[in-house]
Amino acid sequence: SGETTHLCTADNEGNMVALTQSIQSLFGAKVANARLGFLYNNYLKTCPRHAHPHQLGSRCIPRSNAAPTLVLRKAPRRTDGAHDWVPFLILGAAGSRRITSSLLQVISGVLDRQNGLAEALACPRIHGREDGQVRLEKPAATDSLCRQLSQNFGQVLIQAPLSYSMGSVQAIQFMEDGRTV
C-alpha cells in the first residue's frame, strides 16, 4: 500500500540497483499519461507557497525522503597493501518520513549489533517526530518503555510487528564468500 515503492537487485557481474520511486500522495497528481499509463507525481506540493495559494516559489527543491543506500566494506588487502571498497549492503525503503529511521535501524542492527540481515529486518523499530509523537513496534512496546517515552516526548503510538507504517525495508547483503542474502 502507499505511493512509494523500493527494490534492490544485483547480478553476477557486480551491477547493483537500489531504486526508490514515489508519486508523493496517493495516486500522485491524479493524472495518468494517456499513452503510457503511469501516474504523474505531485511533489511540487512540498514546495513553499507564497501570497497566492497556487503560486510556487522559484528554485524550489521538492522534499523527498527517498534514500536508496549502498554500504561498503574494506576488502582484504591487495598484494600492494591497499584496500578495495566492495559492497556490503544495498538497501532502501518505502514509508515516507519513516524511511530514514528504518534504514538507520537496519544498518545499525547489522553493523553494530552483528545481527544477520533477516534478524535486523525483523527487529522492532522506533520512529520519533519533531512534534513529540513516537511510533514503536510490538513487542518492544513494553509498559515501562511506553511510560518513559510518553513522559519524555508525548504521544506514543503502538504499531503491529513489521508494520508497513514503520518503513518497508528491502535489502541485499553481500557476504565475503560471494553469496548474497
GROMACS .gro file of C-alpha atoms in nm, residues 1-180:
model
  180
    1SER     CA    1   0.000   0.000   0.000
    2GLY     CA    2   0.104   0.361  -0.023
    3GLU     CA    3   0.259   0.561  -0.300
    4THR     CA    4   0.628   0.474  -0.262
    5THR     CA    5   0.799   0.153  -0.369
    6HIS     CA    6   1.156   0.033  -0.335
    7LEU     CA    7   1.352  -0.251  -0.489
    8CYS     CA    8   1.710  -0.377  -0.474
    9THR     CA    9   1.873  -0.606  -0.724
   10ALA     CA   10   2.223  -0.725  -0.813
   11ASP     CA   11   2.366  -0.950  -1.081
   12ASN     CA   12   2.668  -1.180  -1.110
   13GLU     CA   13   2.869  -0.909  -1.289
   14GLY     CA   14   2.862  -0.671  -0.991
   15ASN     CA   15   2.588  -0.441  -1.118
   16MET     CA   16   2.358  -0.319  -0.839
   17VAL     CA   17   2.047  -0.107  -0.822
   18ALA     CA   18   1.869   0.044  -0.523
   19LEU     CA   19   1.561   0.218  -0.662
   20THR     CA   20   1.307   0.414  -0.460
   21GLN     CA   21   1.019   0.555  -0.660
   22SER     CA   22   0.736   0.769  -0.531
   23ILE     CA   23   0.448   0.973  -0.663
   24GLN     CA   24   0.420   1.167  -0.330
   25SER     CA   25   0.048   1.136  -0.247
   26LEU     CA   26  -0.192   0.851  -0.302
   27PHE     CA   27  -0.241   0.843  -0.682
   28GLY     CA   28   0.006   1.134  -0.715
   29ALA     CA   29  -0.133   1.422  -0.921
   30LYS     CA   30  -0.433   1.200  -1.001
   31VAL     CA   31  -0.350   1.232  -1.371
   32ALA     CA   32  -0.229   0.941  -1.582
   33ASN     CA   33  -0.030   0.958  -1.903
   34ALA     CA   34  -0.289   0.856  -2.162
   35ARG     CA   35  -0.042   0.674  -2.386
   36LEU     CA   36   0.193   0.513  -2.131
   37GLY     CA   37  -0.048   0.466  -1.840
   38PHE     CA   38   0.168   0.588  -1.549
   39LEU     CA   39   0.057   0.840  -1.286
   40TYR     CA   40   0.231   1.174  -1.259
   41ASN     CA   41   0.372   1.264  -0.917
   42ASN     CA   42   0.272   1.572  -0.723
   43TYR     CA   43   0.600   1.653  -0.547
   44LEU     CA   44   0.560   2.024  -0.617
   45LYS     CA   45   0.306   2.031  -0.335
   46THR     CA   46   0.602   2.012  -0.094
   47CYS     CA   47   0.737   2.347  -0.221
   48PRO     CA   48   0.674   2.659  -0.013
   49ARG     CA   49   0.377   2.865  -0.122
   50HIS     CA   50   0.367   3.242  -0.140
   51ALA     CA   51   0.094   3.510  -0.130
   52HIS     CA   52  -0.141   3.315  -0.358
   53PRO     CA   53  -0.205   2.953  -0.251
   54HIS     CA   54  -0.126   2.822  -0.602
   55GLN     CA   55   0.190   3.026  -0.658
   56LEU     CA   56   0.507   2.822  -0.617
   57GLY     CA   57   0.838   2.975  -0.520
   58SER     CA   58   1.136   2.988  -0.751
   59ARG     CA   59   1.422   2.741  -0.710
   60CYS     CA   60   1.203   2.501  -0.516
   61ILE     CA   61   1.362   2.165  -0.446
   62PRO     CA   62   1.078   1.930  -0.357
   63ARG     CA   63   1.120   1.745  -0.027
   64SER     CA   64   1.180   1.374  -0.052
   65ASN     CA   65   1.252   1.102   0.199
   66ALA     CA   66   1.380   0.854  -0.060
   67ALA     CA   67   1.719   0.718   0.047
   68PRO     CA   68   1.845   0.430  -0.167
   69THR     CA   69   2.162   0.332   0.020
   70LEU     CA   70   2.484   0.145  -0.052
   71VAL     CA   71   2.710   0.047   0.241
   72LEU     CA   72   3.068  -0.051   0.151
   73ARG     CA   73   3.327  -0.252   0.343
   74LYS     CA   74   3.701  -0.286   0.306
   75ALA     CA   75   3.801  -0.592   0.108
   76PRO     CA   76   4.104  -0.796   0.220
   77ARG     CA   77   4.432  -0.622   0.148
   78ARG     CA   78   4.563  -0.645  -0.204
   79THR     CA   79   4.919  -0.753  -0.274
   80ASP     CA   80   5.021  -0.385  -0.286
   81GLY     CA   81   4.886  -0.336   0.069
   82ALA     CA   82   4.592  -0.116  -0.034
   83HIS     CA   83   4.225  -0.189   0.026
   84ASP     CA   84   3.943  -0.202  -0.223
   85TRP     CA   85   3.596  -0.099  -0.110
   86VAL     CA   86   3.332  -0.355  -0.200
   87PRO     CA   87   2.954  -0.365  -0.149
   88PHE     CA   88   2.835  -0.488   0.189
   89LEU     CA   89   2.467  -0.383   0.196
   90ILE     CA   90   2.234  -0.236  -0.061
   91LEU     CA   91   1.902  -0.121   0.079
   92GLY     CA   92   1.615   0.124   0.073
   93ALA     CA   93   1.257   0.151   0.185
   94ALA     CA   94   0.908   0.279   0.131
   95GLY     CA   95   0.748   0.457   0.424
   96SER     CA   96   0.758   0.836   0.381
   97ARG     CA   97   0.913   1.007   0.684
   98ARG     CA   98   0.995   0.671   0.842
   99ILE     CA   99   1.236   0.572   0.563
  100THR     CA  100   1.546   0.727   0.721
  101SER     CA  101   1.488   0.588   1.070
  102SER     CA  102   1.404   0.239   0.941
  103LEU     CA  103   1.717   0.225   0.723
  104LEU     CA  104   1.936   0.350   1.007
  105GLN     CA  105   1.798   0.087   1.244
  106VAL     CA  106   1.854  -0.199   0.996
  107ILE     CA  107   2.210  -0.083   0.919
  108SER     CA  108   2.283  -0.047   1.290
  109GLY     CA  109   2.143  -0.395   1.354
  110VAL     CA  110   2.386  -0.547   1.104
  111LEU     CA  111   2.693  -0.334   1.176
  112ASP     CA  112   2.666  -0.251   1.548
  113ARG     CA  113   2.476  -0.548   1.690
  114GLN     CA  114   2.619  -0.805   1.446
  115ASN     CA  115   2.268  -0.934   1.359
  116GLY     CA  116   2.214  -1.127   1.041
  117LEU     CA  117   2.023  -0.931   0.777
  118ALA     CA  118   1.697  -1.122   0.832
  119GLU     CA  119   1.718  -1.058   1.207
  120ALA     CA  120   1.796  -0.687   1.157
  121LEU     CA  121   1.498  -0.654   0.921
  122ALA     CA  122   1.266  -0.826   1.172
  123CYS     CA  123   1.371  -0.622   1.479
  124PRO     CA  124   1.106  -0.386   1.619
  125ARG     CA  125   1.154  -0.026   1.512
  126ILE     CA  126   1.101   0.313   1.670
  127HIS     CA  127   1.040   0.645   1.499
  128GLY     CA  128   1.013   0.989   1.658
  129ARG     CA  129   0.879   1.307   1.503
  130GLU     CA  130   0.964   1.669   1.579
  131ASP     CA  131   0.619   1.723   1.730
  132GLY     CA  132   0.690   1.464   2.001
  133GLN     CA  133   0.494   1.174   1.854
  134VAL     CA  134   0.676   0.842   1.886
  135ARG     CA  135   0.583   0.524   1.700
  136LEU     CA  136   0.702   0.195   1.845
  137GLU     CA  137   0.651  -0.160   1.718
  138LYS     CA  138   0.546  -0.450   1.936
  139PRO     CA  139   0.695  -0.642   2.115
  140ALA     CA  140   0.940  -0.363   2.206
  141ALA     CA  141   0.647  -0.156   2.333
  142THR     CA  142   0.665  -0.263   2.697
  143ASP     CA  143   0.455  -0.072   2.950
  144SER     CA  144   0.769   0.065   3.114
  145LEU     CA  145   0.919   0.190   2.789
  146CYS     CA  146   0.590   0.341   2.672
  147ARG     CA  147   0.553   0.531   3.003
  148GLN     CA  148   0.907   0.664   2.977
  149LEU     CA  149   0.865   0.770   2.613
  150SER     CA  150   0.531   0.933   2.690
  151GLN     CA  151   0.681   1.133   2.979
  152ASN     CA  152   0.979   1.250   2.773
  153PHE     CA  153   0.827   1.301   2.430
  154GLY     CA  154   0.447   1.298   2.432
  155GLN     CA  155   0.219   1.078   2.228
  156VAL     CA  156   0.326   0.713   2.187
  157LEU     CA  157   0.160   0.509   1.911
  158ILE     CA  158   0.196   0.131   1.923
  159GLN     CA  159   0.234  -0.037   1.585
  160ALA     CA  160   0.192  -0.403   1.495
  161PRO     CA  161   0.515  -0.600   1.435
  162LEU     CA  162   0.660  -0.547   1.087
  163SER     CA  163   0.413  -0.264   1.027
  164TYR     CA  164   0.432  -0.108   0.680
  165SER     CA  165   0.385   0.228   0.850
  166MET     CA  166   0.730   0.189   1.013
  167GLY     CA  167   0.917   0.165   0.683
  168SER     CA  168   0.915  -0.127   0.445
  169VAL     CA  169   1.286  -0.205   0.402
  170GLN     CA  170   1.424  -0.420   0.123
  171ALA     CA  171   1.792  -0.515   0.140
  172ILE     CA  172   2.065  -0.738  -0.001
  173GLN     CA  173   2.377  -0.829   0.195
  174PHE     CA  174   2.696  -0.928   0.017
  175MET     CA  175   2.889  -1.191   0.212
  176GLU     CA  176   3.269  -1.224   0.198
  177ASP     CA  177   3.240  -1.566   0.034
  178GLY     CA  178   3.049  -1.415  -0.261
  179ARG     CA  179   2.698  -1.519  -0.154
  180THR     CA  180   2.413  -1.271  -0.116
   0.00000   0.00000   0.00000
